[in-house]
Coordinates of C-alpha atoms in Angstrom, one line a residue:
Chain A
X1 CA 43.7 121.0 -2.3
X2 CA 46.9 120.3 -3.6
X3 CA 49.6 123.2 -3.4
X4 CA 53.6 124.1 -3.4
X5 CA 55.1 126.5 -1.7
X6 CA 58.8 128.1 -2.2
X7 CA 60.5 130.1 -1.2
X8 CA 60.2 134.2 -2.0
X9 CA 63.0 136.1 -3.8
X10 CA 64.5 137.4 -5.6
X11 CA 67.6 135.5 -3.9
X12 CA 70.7 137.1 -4.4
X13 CA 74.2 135.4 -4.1
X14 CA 77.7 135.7 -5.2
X15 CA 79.4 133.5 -7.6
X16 CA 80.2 130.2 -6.2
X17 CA 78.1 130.3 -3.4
X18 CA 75.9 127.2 -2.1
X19 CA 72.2 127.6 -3.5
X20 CA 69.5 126.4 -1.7
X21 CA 65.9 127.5 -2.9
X22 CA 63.1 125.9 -0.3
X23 CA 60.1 123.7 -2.0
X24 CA 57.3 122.3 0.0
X25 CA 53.8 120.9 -0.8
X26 CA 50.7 119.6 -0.1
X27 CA 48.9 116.3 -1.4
X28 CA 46.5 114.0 -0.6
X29 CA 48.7 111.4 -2.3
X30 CA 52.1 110.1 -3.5
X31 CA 53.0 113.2 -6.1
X32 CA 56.1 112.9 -9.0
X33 CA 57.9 116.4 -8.2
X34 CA 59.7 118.9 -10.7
X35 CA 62.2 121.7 -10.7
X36 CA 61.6 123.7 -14.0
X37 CA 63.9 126.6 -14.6
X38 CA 63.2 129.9 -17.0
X39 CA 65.9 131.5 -18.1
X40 CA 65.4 135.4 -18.9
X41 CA 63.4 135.9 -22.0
X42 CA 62.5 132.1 -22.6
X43 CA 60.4 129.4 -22.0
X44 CA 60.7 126.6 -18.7
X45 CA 62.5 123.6 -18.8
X46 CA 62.5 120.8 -16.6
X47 CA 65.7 120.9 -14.3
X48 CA 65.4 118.0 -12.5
X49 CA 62.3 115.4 -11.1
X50 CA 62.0 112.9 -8.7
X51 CA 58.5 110.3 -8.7
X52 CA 58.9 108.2 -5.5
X53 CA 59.9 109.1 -1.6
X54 CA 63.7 109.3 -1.3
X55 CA 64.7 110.0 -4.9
X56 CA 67.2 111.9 -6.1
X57 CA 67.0 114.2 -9.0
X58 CA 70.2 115.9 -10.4
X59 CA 71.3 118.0 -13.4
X60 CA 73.6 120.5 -14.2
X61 CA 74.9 120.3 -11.0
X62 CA 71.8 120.7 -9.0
X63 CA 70.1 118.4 -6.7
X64 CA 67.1 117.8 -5.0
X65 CA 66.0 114.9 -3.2
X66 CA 61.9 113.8 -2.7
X67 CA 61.3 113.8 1.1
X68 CA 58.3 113.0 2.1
X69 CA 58.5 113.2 5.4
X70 CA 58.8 116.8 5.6
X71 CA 57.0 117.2 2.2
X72 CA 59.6 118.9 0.8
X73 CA 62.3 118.9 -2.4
X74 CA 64.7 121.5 -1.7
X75 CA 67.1 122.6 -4.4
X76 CA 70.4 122.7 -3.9
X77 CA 73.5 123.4 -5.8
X78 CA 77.1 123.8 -4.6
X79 CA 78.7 126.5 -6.0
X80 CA 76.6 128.7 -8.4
X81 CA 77.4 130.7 -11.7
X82 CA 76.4 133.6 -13.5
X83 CA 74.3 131.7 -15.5
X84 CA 72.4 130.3 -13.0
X85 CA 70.5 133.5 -12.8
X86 CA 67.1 132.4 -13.6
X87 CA 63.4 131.9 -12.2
X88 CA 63.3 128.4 -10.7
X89 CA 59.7 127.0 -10.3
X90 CA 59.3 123.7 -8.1
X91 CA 55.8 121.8 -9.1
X92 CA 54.0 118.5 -8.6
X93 CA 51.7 116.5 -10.1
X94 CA 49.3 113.7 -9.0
X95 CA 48.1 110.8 -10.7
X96 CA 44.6 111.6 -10.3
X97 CA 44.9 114.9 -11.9
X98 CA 46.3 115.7 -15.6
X99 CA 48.0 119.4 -14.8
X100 CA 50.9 120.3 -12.8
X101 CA 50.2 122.2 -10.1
X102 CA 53.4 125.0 -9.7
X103 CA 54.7 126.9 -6.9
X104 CA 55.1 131.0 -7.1
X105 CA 59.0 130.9 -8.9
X106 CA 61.9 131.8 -7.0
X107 CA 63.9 134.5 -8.9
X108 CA 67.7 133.9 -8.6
X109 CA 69.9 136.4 -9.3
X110 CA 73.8 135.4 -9.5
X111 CA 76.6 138.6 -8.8
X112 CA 80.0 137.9 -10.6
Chain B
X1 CA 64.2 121.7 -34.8
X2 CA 61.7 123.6 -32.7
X3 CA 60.0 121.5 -30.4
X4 CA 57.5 123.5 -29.1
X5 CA 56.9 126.7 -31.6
X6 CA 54.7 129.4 -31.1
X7 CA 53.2 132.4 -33.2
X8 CA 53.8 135.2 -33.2
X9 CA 56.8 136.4 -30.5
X10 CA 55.0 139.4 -29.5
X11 CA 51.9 140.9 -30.1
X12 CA 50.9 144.3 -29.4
X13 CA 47.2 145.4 -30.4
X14 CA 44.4 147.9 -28.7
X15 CA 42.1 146.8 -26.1
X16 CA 38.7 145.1 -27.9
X17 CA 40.5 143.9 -30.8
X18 CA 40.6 139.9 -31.6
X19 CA 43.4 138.2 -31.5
X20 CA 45.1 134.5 -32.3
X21 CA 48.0 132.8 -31.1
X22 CA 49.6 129.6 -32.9
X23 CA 51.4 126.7 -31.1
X24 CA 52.5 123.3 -33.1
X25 CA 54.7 120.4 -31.7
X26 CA 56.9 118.6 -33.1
X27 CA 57.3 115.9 -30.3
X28 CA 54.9 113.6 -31.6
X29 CA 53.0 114.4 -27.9
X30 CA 49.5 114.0 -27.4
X31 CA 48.6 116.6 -24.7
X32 CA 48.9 120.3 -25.1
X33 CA 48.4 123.3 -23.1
X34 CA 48.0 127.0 -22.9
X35 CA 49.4 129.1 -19.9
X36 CA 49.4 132.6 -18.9
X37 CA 52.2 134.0 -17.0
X38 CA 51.8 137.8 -15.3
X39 CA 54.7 139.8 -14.8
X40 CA 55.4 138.6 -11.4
X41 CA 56.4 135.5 -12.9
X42 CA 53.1 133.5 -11.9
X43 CA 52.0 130.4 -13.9
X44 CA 48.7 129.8 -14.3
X45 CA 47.0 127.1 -16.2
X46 CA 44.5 127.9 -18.8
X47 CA 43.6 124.9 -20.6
X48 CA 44.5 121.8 -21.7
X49 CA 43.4 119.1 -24.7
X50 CA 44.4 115.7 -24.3
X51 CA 43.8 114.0 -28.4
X52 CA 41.6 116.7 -29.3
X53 CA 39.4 116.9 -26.4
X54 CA 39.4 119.4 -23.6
X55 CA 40.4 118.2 -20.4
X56 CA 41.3 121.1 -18.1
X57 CA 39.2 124.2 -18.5
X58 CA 40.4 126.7 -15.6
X59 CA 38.6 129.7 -14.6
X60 CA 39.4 132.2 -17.3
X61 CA 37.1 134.3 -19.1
X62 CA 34.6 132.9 -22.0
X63 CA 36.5 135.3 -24.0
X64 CA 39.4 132.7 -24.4
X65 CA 38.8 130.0 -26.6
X66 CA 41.3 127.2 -27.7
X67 CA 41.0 125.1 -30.5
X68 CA 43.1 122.2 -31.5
X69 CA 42.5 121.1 -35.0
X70 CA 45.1 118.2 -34.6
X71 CA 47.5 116.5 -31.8
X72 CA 50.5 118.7 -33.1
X73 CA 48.7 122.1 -32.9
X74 CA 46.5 124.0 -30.1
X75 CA 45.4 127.6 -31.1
X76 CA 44.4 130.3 -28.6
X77 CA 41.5 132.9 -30.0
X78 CA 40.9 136.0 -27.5
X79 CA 37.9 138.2 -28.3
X80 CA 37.2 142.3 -26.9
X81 CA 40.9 141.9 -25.6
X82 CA 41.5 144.0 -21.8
X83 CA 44.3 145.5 -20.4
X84 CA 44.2 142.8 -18.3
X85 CA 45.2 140.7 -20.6
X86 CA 48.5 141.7 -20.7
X87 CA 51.2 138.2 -20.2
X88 CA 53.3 135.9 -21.5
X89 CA 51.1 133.1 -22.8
X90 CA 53.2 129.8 -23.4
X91 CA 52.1 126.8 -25.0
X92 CA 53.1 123.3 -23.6
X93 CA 53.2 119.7 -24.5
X94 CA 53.8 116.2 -22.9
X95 CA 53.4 112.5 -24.0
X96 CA 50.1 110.9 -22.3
X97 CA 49.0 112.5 -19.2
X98 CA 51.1 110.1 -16.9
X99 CA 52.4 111.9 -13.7
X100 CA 56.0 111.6 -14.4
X101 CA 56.4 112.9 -17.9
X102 CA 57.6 116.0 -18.3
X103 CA 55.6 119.2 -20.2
X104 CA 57.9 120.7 -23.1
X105 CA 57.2 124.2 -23.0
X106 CA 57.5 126.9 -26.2
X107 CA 59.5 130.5 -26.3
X108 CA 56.0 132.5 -25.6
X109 CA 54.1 134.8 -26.4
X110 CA 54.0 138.2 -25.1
X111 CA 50.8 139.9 -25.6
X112 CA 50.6 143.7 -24.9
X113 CA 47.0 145.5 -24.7
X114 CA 47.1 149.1 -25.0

């Protein structure tokens, strides 16, 4: 079935460092791709998407681009902030199916 | 305004009481959801009602049972409640069930069974 897969954390990193957090999936088909993020204490919110091969999603300074010939949409931001620190969840969902199918979460932890 | 509100915050209660958590929209969205997050962070989908109607009915035990009296509210009864049910429970929304639209999620609901 369909599946993502990211990266385990908790990743750790020091203010102003590059960020990337690893997201690949499985599908059957052409999937639109997500980045939520869930800041300590709240609810998610989408981050970023991306719908067709080769698109970029950005926000807030992060990036992720839909590759899907290595299945993957990698987020990336260059230089991080304390208030990054969050849980980052990368999910997909296809047209033939009404729920989003999420990865584990990546816990980022940001160091002044 | 609250998009995506939930009730109560936190609920703490004794293991084979009944409970109920609220969830209204605001967004004018037609799909709702209910999830359950554990305390490793893991999302898992419970149900889901598309105008009124059930579409997505994971796994989970007979003891959960939604009920959406309208398009801007989806409820979440749990009878005899476990230990096990012990998680943050959010409620979600989104507009239609196309692929690209994004799910609005509320501020959840931690549930503690002692």
């Amino acid at each position: 079935g369909d599946s993502v897969t990211q990266m385990e954390g908790p990743v750790t990193l020091s203010e102003e460092a590059f960020l990337t957090i690893n997201c690949t999936y499985t599908a059957t088909g052409y999937p639109s791709l997500f980045w939520y993020v869930q800041y300590p204490g709240e609810g998610l919110q989408l981050l970023l998407k991306a719908t067709k091969a080769d698109d970029k999603g950005s926000n807030k300074g992060f990036e992720a681009t839909y590759r899907k010939e290595t299945t993957s949409f990698h987020l990336e931001k260059g230089s991080v902030q304390v208030s990054d620190s969050a849980v980052y969840f990368c999910a997909l969902r296809m047209d033939s199916n009404y729920q989003l199918i999420w990865g584990a979460g990546t816990k980022l932890i940001i160091k002044p | 305004d609250t998009a995506v509100s939930q009730t109560p915050k936190y609920l703490v209660t004794q293991m084979g009481n009944d409970k109920s958590i609220k969830c209204e929209q605001n967004l004018g969205h037609d799909t709702m959801y209910w999830y359950k997050q554990d305390s490793k962070k893991f999302l898992k989908i419970m149900f889901s009602y598309n105008n009124k109607e059930l579409i997505i009915n994971e796994t989970v035990p007979n003891r959960f049972s939604p009920k959406s009296p309208d398009k801007a509210h989806l409820n979440l009864h749990i009878n005899s409640l476990e230990l096990g049910d012990s998680a943050v429970y959010f409620c979600a929304s989104s507009q239609g069930t196309v692929t690209t639209y994004e799910q609005y999620f509320g501020p959840g609901t931690r549930l503690t069974v002692t």
